[in-house]
Amino acid sequence: MHKTLIVTNDFPPRPGGIQAFLHNMALRLDPAEIVVYASTWKRSREGVEATARFDAEQPFRVVRDRTTMLLPTPRVTRRAASLLREHGCSSVWFGAAAPLGLMAPALRAAGARRIVATSHGHEAGWAQLPAARQLLRRIGEGTDTITYLGEYTRSRIASALTREAAARMVQLPPGVDEKTFHPGSGGDAVRARLGLTDRPVVVCVSRLVPRKGQDTLIRALPAVLARVPDTVLLIVGGGPYAADLRKLAEETGVAASVRFTGPVEWAELPAHYGAGDVFAMPCRTRRGGLDVEGLGIVYLEASATGLPVVAGDSGGAPDAVLEGETGFVVRGESAAETADRVATLLLDPELRARMGARGRAWVEERWRWDLLAERLKDLL
Ligand code: GDD
């Protein structure tokens, strides 16, 4: 049997895009043919228990490191090598190329014949820093393939690799579960619960961090309200930027038109997308390119739900939108552009329906996990 050791810091129950990527792919591989070596979510008793509960429900074996952050230290490398031997794995998949891909030569020496490292947004950020570029170069030399999300991340990461390692890169983007995210996913019940029935709703689903641009949405709201007076901005998700965003809503005078749900359970997520008329997340690149969007699964989840999408122009986010067909791309720092596109969509039900339907069809054609998992199987 051909077995793969998946080595990753990013695995549920910790939330996030890379975690969703890894888990959805793992679920589509043969459970008898994979072993996952991952960090523990949180050190607290609650975190350890939630991690154990999650692992017990998986059809494959998950081995947790006691730390909350796996780093390519001698101890972690030894543990990965011994898992590789113990389970007879011939392939390794690093869930994120940086930094764990630095363990590749040691795992090859331990018997791995095929090593794949997946890159996300942060590897493109690493490619901006001289010291980190050297590490990426080593990761490229030690692995068989570094995968990339789209042209933005490919070109940035390739610039740090040897020509030969760059030529071995293969595209592997995340996908969407089109059966979970679909039109009619229960949005009416969420609207009713929040008292938003019959009001135009702009929904944003994401961690609350500055890059995602919930602040731009709040700053755009006065101009949207001037054109579509009853609009509500529904901000779904949790994160460190929450208090700043609430304060900004107060200062901008739009607090009454903004609802924060906080983080929601996975099972509740499709209905929260469904509660929107328009999905908007005007993400922007920060810190000189270090903090950049790799793609944005949320745009695809919104399209799968049948919503038109307003995306920011950070990194690879434009790859998740067909401009003018499934939605619009705006400059992430521009509240004026964001307001204009959002209001245009709110005022035009026909345009919304057309873009939503095109987005749904695009996800079915191009972004289904099942299709993308086949590509990963070939690589492994
Ligand atoms: N359950 C739950 N609850 N899920 C949430 C919540 C919440 O409150 N908020 C966000 N999510 C989920 C979204 O539904 C989505 O599946 C995921 O978390 C976020 O994924 P991305 O939009 O892709 O953003 P990211 O910054 O976490 O992910 C990074 O890696 C991705 C994969 O390579 C970025 O670089 C992305 O651009 C990239 O697509």
GROMACS .gro file of C-alpha atoms in nm, residues 6-359:
model
  354
    6ILE     CA    1   0.062   1.466   0.622
    7VAL     CA    2   0.266   1.708   0.834
    8THR     CA    3   0.082   2.027   0.924
    9ASN     CA    4   0.035   2.304   1.174
   10ASP     CA    5  -0.297   2.391   1.019
   11PHE     CA    6  -0.566   2.138   1.092
   12PRO     CA    7  -0.910   2.171   1.247
   13PRO     CA    8  -1.051   2.222   1.503
   14ARG     CA    9  -0.835   2.534   1.461
   15PRO     CA   10  -1.040   2.746   1.216
   16GLY     CA   11  -0.911   2.906   0.896
   17GLY     CA   12  -0.856   2.866   0.524
   18ILE     CA   13  -0.544   2.648   0.532
   19GLN     CA   14  -0.711   2.424   0.791
   20ALA     CA   15  -1.020   2.389   0.570
   21PHE     CA   16  -0.795   2.318   0.271
   22LEU     CA   17  -0.603   2.040   0.448
   23HIS     CA   18  -0.905   1.878   0.605
   24ASN     CA   19  -1.115   1.873   0.289
   25MET     CA   20  -0.829   1.721   0.092
   26ALA     CA   21  -0.755   1.464   0.366
   27LEU     CA   22  -1.121   1.356   0.368
   28ARG     CA   23  -1.096   1.278  -0.003
   29LEU     CA   24  -0.789   1.056   0.025
   30ASP     CA   25  -0.817   0.689   0.124
   31PRO     CA   26  -0.830   0.698   0.508
   32ALA     CA   27  -0.622   0.379   0.528
   33GLU     CA   28  -0.349   0.549   0.327
   34ILE     CA   29  -0.290   0.864   0.533
   35VAL     CA   30  -0.157   0.955   0.875
   36VAL     CA   31  -0.176   1.316   0.992
   37TYR     CA   32   0.091   1.463   1.221
   38ALA     CA   33  -0.040   1.798   1.349
   39SER     CA   34   0.001   2.045   1.633
   40THR     CA   35  -0.255   2.071   1.915
   41TRP     CA   36  -0.511   2.352   1.877
   42LYS     CA   37  -0.478   2.517   2.218
   43ARG     CA   38  -0.294   2.434   2.536
   44SER     CA   39  -0.600   2.488   2.758
   45ARG     CA   40  -0.796   2.185   2.879
   46GLU     CA   41  -1.086   2.294   2.659
   47GLY     CA   42  -0.855   2.315   2.354
   48VAL     CA   43  -0.698   1.975   2.417
   49GLU     CA   44  -1.042   1.816   2.466
   50ALA     CA   45  -1.185   1.976   2.151
   51THR     CA   46  -0.882   1.852   1.957
   52ALA     CA   47  -0.926   1.497   2.092
   53ARG     CA   48  -1.299   1.500   2.011
   54PHE     CA   49  -1.230   1.617   1.658
   55ASP     CA   50  -0.959   1.355   1.601
   56ALA     CA   51  -1.181   1.073   1.727
   57GLU     CA   52  -1.439   1.158   1.459
   58GLN     CA   53  -1.194   1.140   1.167
   59PRO     CA   54  -1.186   0.832   0.943
   60PHE     CA   55  -0.804   0.848   0.939
   61ARG     CA   56  -0.535   0.847   1.208
   62VAL     CA   57  -0.434   1.186   1.354
   63VAL     CA   58  -0.124   1.207   1.574
   64ARG     CA   59  -0.091   1.530   1.769
   65ASP     CA   60   0.226   1.693   1.883
   66ARG     CA   61   0.201   1.831   2.237
   67THR     CA   62   0.295   2.182   2.113
   68THR     CA   63   0.055   2.429   1.953
   69MET     CA   64   0.308   2.517   1.681
   70LEU     CA   65   0.513   2.261   1.492
   71LEU     CA   66   0.851   2.397   1.388
   72PRO     CA   67   1.120   2.211   1.193
   73THR     CA   68   1.330   2.148   1.507
   74PRO     CA   69   1.541   1.831   1.554
   75ARG     CA   70   1.277   1.691   1.793
   76VAL     CA   71   0.985   1.743   1.553
   77THR     CA   72   1.191   1.614   1.259
   78ARG     CA   73   1.279   1.297   1.453
   79ARG     CA   74   0.914   1.244   1.544
   80ALA     CA   75   0.801   1.292   1.182
   81ALA     CA   76   1.071   1.050   1.063
   82SER     CA   77   0.971   0.789   1.317
   83LEU     CA   78   0.601   0.821   1.220
   84LEU     CA   79   0.700   0.783   0.856
   85ARG     CA   80   0.882   0.455   0.934
   86GLU     CA   81   0.628   0.327   1.185
   87HIS     CA   82   0.338   0.366   0.938
   88GLY     CA   83   0.535   0.263   0.629
   89CYS     CA   84   0.470   0.594   0.449
   90SER     CA   85   0.642   0.649   0.115
   91SER     CA   86   0.507   1.004   0.054
   92VAL     CA   87   0.498   1.322   0.261
   93TRP     CA   88   0.261   1.614   0.217
   94PHE     CA   89   0.355   1.934   0.401
   95GLY     CA   90   0.029   2.124   0.452
   96ALA     CA   91   0.218   2.453   0.432
   97ALA     CA   92   0.556   2.463   0.261
   98ALA     CA   93   0.701   2.722   0.502
   99PRO     CA   94   0.854   2.645   0.739
  100LEU     CA   95   0.787   2.271   0.778
  101GLY     CA   96   0.917   2.188   0.429
  102LEU     CA   97   1.265   2.244   0.570
  103MET     CA   98   1.235   1.890   0.713
  104ALA     CA   99   1.222   1.740   0.362
  105PRO     CA  100   1.585   1.618   0.336
  106ALA     CA  101   1.562   1.441   0.674
  107LEU     CA  102   1.236   1.273   0.578
  108ARG     CA  103   1.381   1.168   0.245
  109ALA     CA  104   1.672   1.013   0.431
  110ALA     CA  105   1.414   0.833   0.649
  111GLY     CA  106   1.259   0.673   0.340
  112ALA     CA  107   1.018   0.923   0.179
  113ARG     CA  108   1.024   0.882  -0.198
  114ARG     CA  109   0.783   1.163  -0.288
  115ILE     CA  110   0.753   1.498  -0.106
  116VAL     CA  111   0.490   1.761  -0.186
  117ALA     CA  112   0.469   2.099  -0.008
  118THR     CA  113   0.162   2.318  -0.050
  119SER     CA  114   0.197   2.695  -0.048
  120HIS     CA  115  -0.060   2.953   0.058
  121GLY     CA  116  -0.051   3.331   0.096
  122HIS     CA  117   0.223   3.347   0.359
  123GLU     CA  118   0.488   3.179   0.140
  124ALA     CA  119   0.437   3.463  -0.109
  125GLY     CA  120   0.499   3.697   0.187
  126TRP     CA  121   0.820   3.508   0.274
  127ALA     CA  122   0.938   3.565  -0.083
  128GLN     CA  123   0.964   3.938  -0.002
  129LEU     CA  124   1.232   3.893   0.268
  130PRO     CA  125   1.596   3.807   0.184
  131ALA     CA  126   1.649   3.560   0.473
  132ALA     CA  127   1.315   3.389   0.418
  133ARG     CA  128   1.386   3.365   0.042
  134GLN     CA  129   1.689   3.152   0.123
  135LEU     CA  130   1.472   2.918   0.329
  136LEU     CA  131   1.215   2.893   0.049
  137ARG     CA  132   1.496   2.806  -0.189
  138ARG     CA  133   1.605   2.523   0.040
  139ILE     CA  134   1.244   2.400   0.064
  140GLY     CA  135   1.225   2.400  -0.316
  141GLU     CA  136   1.543   2.194  -0.341
  142GLY     CA  137   1.437   1.942  -0.076
  143THR     CA  138   1.086   1.872  -0.206
  144ASP     CA  139   0.961   1.726  -0.534
  145THR     CA  140   0.691   1.987  -0.583
  146ILE     CA  141   0.579   2.311  -0.423
  147THR     CA  142   0.216   2.367  -0.514
  148TYR     CA  143   0.070   2.715  -0.565
  149LEU     CA  144  -0.276   2.872  -0.547
  150GLY     CA  145  -0.265   3.090  -0.858
  151GLU     CA  146  -0.043   3.310  -1.072
  152TYR     CA  147   0.019   3.571  -0.801
  153THR     CA  148   0.158   3.323  -0.548
  154ARG     CA  149   0.337   3.120  -0.818
  155SER     CA  150   0.533   3.416  -0.955
  156ARG     CA  151   0.632   3.545  -0.609
  157ILE     CA  152   0.743   3.207  -0.475
  158ALA     CA  153   0.914   3.100  -0.800
  159SER     CA  154   1.132   3.411  -0.783
  160ALA     CA  155   1.293   3.271  -0.466
  161LEU     CA  156   1.349   2.916  -0.601
  162THR     CA  157   1.613   2.769  -0.831
  163ARG     CA  158   1.494   2.765  -1.192
  164GLU     CA  159   1.469   2.389  -1.175
  165ALA     CA  160   1.255   2.390  -0.855
  166ALA     CA  161   1.033   2.665  -1.001
  167ALA     CA  162   0.971   2.447  -1.307
  168ARG     CA  163   0.850   2.166  -1.077
  169MET     CA  164   0.570   2.380  -0.925
  170VAL     CA  165   0.212   2.264  -0.985
  171GLN     CA  166  -0.114   2.452  -0.924
  172LEU     CA  167  -0.325   2.319  -0.635
  173PRO     CA  168  -0.589   2.564  -0.514
  174PRO     CA  169  -0.847   2.497  -0.244
  175GLY     CA  170  -1.205   2.425  -0.337
  176VAL     CA  171  -1.559   2.444  -0.206
  177ASP     CA  172  -1.800   2.181  -0.085
  178GLU     CA  173  -2.074   2.263  -0.334
  179LYS     CA  174  -2.320   2.035  -0.155
  180THR     CA  175  -2.279   2.223   0.175
  181PHE     CA  176  -2.276   2.571   0.020
  182HIS     CA  177  -2.571   2.613  -0.213
  183PRO     CA  178  -2.853   2.859  -0.286
  184GLY     CA  179  -3.135   2.826  -0.035
  185SER     CA  180  -2.899   2.730   0.247
  186GLY     CA  181  -3.119   2.865   0.528
  187GLY     CA  182  -3.050   3.238   0.505
  188ASP     CA  183  -3.412   3.334   0.572
  189ALA     CA  184  -3.398   3.181   0.920
  190VAL     CA  185  -3.078   3.371   1.004
  191ARG     CA  186  -3.234   3.695   0.878
  192ALA     CA  187  -3.547   3.635   1.082
  193ARG     CA  188  -3.345   3.558   1.395
  194LEU     CA  189  -3.144   3.878   1.353
  195GLY     CA  190  -3.451   4.086   1.265
  196LEU     CA  191  -3.326   4.155   0.911
  197THR     CA  192  -3.611   4.013   0.705
  198ASP     CA  193  -3.681   4.243   0.406
  199ARG     CA  194  -3.368   4.451   0.458
  200PRO     CA  195  -3.083   4.459   0.203
  201VAL     CA  196  -2.795   4.265   0.360
  202VAL     CA  197  -2.425   4.284   0.274
  203VAL     CA  198  -2.253   3.988   0.433
  204CYS     CA  199  -1.883   3.938   0.506
  205VAL     CA  200  -1.757   3.607   0.647
  206SER     CA  201  -1.399   3.601   0.771
  207ARG     CA  202  -1.159   3.619   1.060
  208LEU     CA  203  -1.152   3.975   1.192
  209VAL     CA  204  -0.804   4.098   1.100
  210PRO     CA  205  -0.710   4.423   0.921
  211ARG     CA  206  -0.612   4.253   0.593
  212LYS     CA  207  -0.964   4.127   0.531
  213GLY     CA  208  -1.108   4.480   0.502
  214GLN     CA  209  -1.413   4.477   0.727
  215ASP     CA  210  -1.299   4.829   0.821
  216THR     CA  211  -1.328   4.941   0.458
  217LEU     CA  212  -1.680   4.801   0.450
  218ILE     CA  213  -1.773   5.006   0.757
  219ARG     CA  214  -1.617   5.319   0.605
  220ALA     CA  215  -1.810   5.248   0.282
  221LEU     CA  216  -2.142   5.215   0.462
  222PRO     CA  217  -2.247   5.585   0.472
  223ALA     CA  218  -2.220   5.603   0.091
  224VAL     CA  219  -2.408   5.274   0.053
  225LEU     CA  220  -2.682   5.396   0.291
  226ALA     CA  221  -2.716   5.718   0.090
  227ARG     CA  222  -2.817   5.507  -0.211
  228VAL     CA  223  -2.984   5.211  -0.035
  229PRO     CA  224  -3.109   5.348   0.300
  230ASP     CA  225  -3.212   5.031   0.482
  231THR     CA  226  -2.889   4.835   0.423
  232VAL     CA  227  -2.737   4.622   0.698
  233LEU     CA  228  -2.375   4.509   0.706
  234LEU     CA  229  -2.357   4.159   0.857
  235ILE     CA  230  -2.005   4.084   0.981
  236VAL     CA  231  -1.958   3.713   1.052
  237GLY     CA  232  -1.647   3.578   1.225
  238GLY     CA  233  -1.423   3.647   1.520
  239GLY     CA  234  -1.073   3.775   1.571
  240PRO     CA  235  -0.840   4.029   1.725
  241TYR     CA  236  -0.977   4.326   1.526
  242ALA     CA  237  -1.330   4.298   1.668
  243ALA     CA  238  -1.313   4.581   1.924
  244ASP     CA  239  -1.154   4.821   1.672
  245LEU     CA  240  -1.425   4.745   1.419
  246ARG     CA  241  -1.703   4.813   1.671
  247LYS     CA  242  -1.537   5.141   1.762
  248LEU     CA  243  -1.502   5.234   1.395
  249ALA     CA  244  -1.873   5.163   1.339
  250GLU     CA  245  -1.956   5.400   1.628
  251GLU     CA  246  -1.720   5.672   1.506
  252THR     CA  247  -1.852   5.645   1.149
  253GLY     CA  248  -2.207   5.683   1.280
  254VAL     CA  249  -2.325   5.353   1.129
  255ALA     CA  250  -2.330   5.128   1.438
  256ALA     CA  251  -2.707   5.080   1.404
  257SER     CA  252  -2.656   4.940   1.053
  258VAL     CA  253  -2.383   4.690   1.142
  259ARG     CA  254  -2.439   4.347   1.303
  260PHE     CA  255  -2.153   4.141   1.442
  261THR     CA  256  -2.235   3.773   1.488
  262GLY     CA  257  -1.896   3.667   1.628
  263PRO     CA  258  -1.756   3.329   1.520
  264VAL     CA  259  -2.018   3.079   1.403
  265GLU     CA  260  -2.019   2.697   1.402
  266TRP     CA  261  -1.929   2.526   1.072
  267ALA     CA  262  -2.284   2.389   1.047
  268GLU     CA  263  -2.422   2.745   1.069
  269LEU     CA  264  -2.189   2.890   0.806
  270PRO     CA  265  -2.389   2.818   0.485
  271ALA     CA  266  -2.700   2.984   0.632
  272HIS     CA  267  -2.496   3.293   0.720
  273TYR     CA  268  -2.379   3.329   0.361
  274GLY     CA  269  -2.739   3.272   0.255
  275ALA     CA  270  -2.851   3.564   0.473
  276GLY     CA  271  -2.673   3.808   0.239
  277ASP     CA  272  -2.785   3.970  -0.086
  278VAL     CA  273  -2.425   4.055  -0.166
  279PHE     CA  274  -2.098   3.913  -0.030
  280ALA     CA  275  -1.821   4.170   0.016
  281MET     CA  276  -1.468   4.144   0.155
  282PRO     CA  277  -1.243   4.419   0.018
  283CYS     CA  278  -0.914   4.265   0.134
  284ARG     CA  279  -0.591   4.463   0.102
  285THR     CA  280  -0.219   4.387   0.112
  286ARG     CA  281  -0.037   4.507   0.423
  287ARG     CA  282   0.313   4.532   0.564
  288GLY     CA  283   0.488   4.574   0.230
  289GLY     CA  284   0.346   4.254   0.085
  290LEU     CA  285   0.408   4.030   0.387
  291ASP     CA  286   0.042   4.018   0.481
  292VAL     CA  287  -0.132   3.923   0.160
  293GLU     CA  288  -0.434   3.720   0.048
  294GLY     CA  289  -0.344   3.390  -0.120
  295LEU     CA  290  -0.686   3.335  -0.275
  296GLY     CA  291  -0.989   3.355  -0.043
  297ILE     CA  292  -1.205   3.046  -0.002
  298VAL     CA  293  -1.481   3.272   0.130
  299TYR     CA  294  -1.541   3.422  -0.216
  300LEU     CA  295  -1.590   3.074  -0.358
  301GLU     CA  296  -1.820   2.973  -0.072
  302ALA     CA  297  -2.026   3.287  -0.144
  303SER     CA  298  -2.041   3.210  -0.517
  304ALA     CA  299  -2.146   2.852  -0.440
  305THR     CA  300  -2.431   3.000  -0.231
  306GLY     CA  301  -2.538   3.203  -0.535
  307LEU     CA  302  -2.426   3.545  -0.414
  308PRO     CA  303  -2.249   3.810  -0.622
  309VAL     CA  304  -1.907   3.890  -0.477
  310VAL     CA  305  -1.713   4.212  -0.416
  311ALA     CA  306  -1.346   4.123  -0.357
  312GLY     CA  307  -1.033   4.324  -0.282
  313ASP     CA  308  -0.730   4.328  -0.511
  314SER     CA  309  -0.485   4.177  -0.258
  315GLY     CA  310  -0.254   3.905  -0.392
  316GLY     CA  311  -0.443   3.616  -0.549
  317ALA     CA  312  -0.794   3.724  -0.440
  318PRO     CA  313  -0.885   3.837  -0.794
  319ASP     CA  314  -0.841   3.472  -0.904
  320ALA     CA  315  -1.151   3.388  -0.699
  321VAL     CA  316  -1.372   3.623  -0.905
  322LEU     CA  317  -1.462   3.639  -1.273
  323GLU     CA  318  -1.463   4.018  -1.308
  324GLY     CA  319  -1.801   4.145  -1.423
  325GLU     CA  320  -1.940   3.789  -1.433
  326THR     CA  321  -1.942   3.652  -1.077
  327GLY     CA  322  -1.870   3.987  -0.909
  328PHE     CA  323  -1.632   4.280  -0.899
  329VAL     CA  324  -1.277   4.338  -0.779
  330VAL     CA  325  -1.210   4.673  -0.607
  331ARG     CA  326  -0.902   4.839  -0.464
  332GLY     CA  327  -0.912   4.704  -0.110
  333GLU     CA  328  -0.829   5.035   0.054
  334SER     CA  329  -1.095   5.226  -0.140
  335ALA     CA  330  -1.417   5.276   0.054
  336ALA     CA  331  -1.557   5.474  -0.242
  337GLU     CA  332  -1.504   5.191  -0.495
  338THR     CA  333  -1.636   4.936  -0.247
  339ALA     CA  334  -1.948   5.146  -0.178
  340ASP     CA  335  -2.013   5.198  -0.547
  341ARG     CA  336  -1.997   4.827  -0.639
  342VAL     CA  337  -2.195   4.717  -0.333
  343ALA     CA  338  -2.473   4.974  -0.391
  344THR     CA  339  -2.488   4.895  -0.763
  345LEU     CA  340  -2.547   4.530  -0.679
  346LEU     CA  341  -2.801   4.603  -0.405
  347LEU     CA  342  -3.003   4.819  -0.646
  348ASP     CA  343  -3.006   4.564  -0.929
  349PRO     CA  344  -3.175   4.231  -0.846
  350GLU     CA  345  -3.131   4.106  -1.200
  351LEU     CA  346  -2.755   4.166  -1.197
  352ARG     CA  347  -2.730   3.996  -0.856
  353ALA     CA  348  -2.920   3.691  -0.980
  354ARG     CA  349  -2.710   3.669  -1.297
  355MET     CA  350  -2.379   3.696  -1.113
  356GLY     CA  351  -2.493   3.456  -0.841
  357ALA     CA  352  -2.595   3.194  -1.096
  358ARG     CA  353  -2.270   3.234  -1.290
  359GLY     CA  354  -2.072   3.202  -0.966
   0.00000   0.00000   0.00000
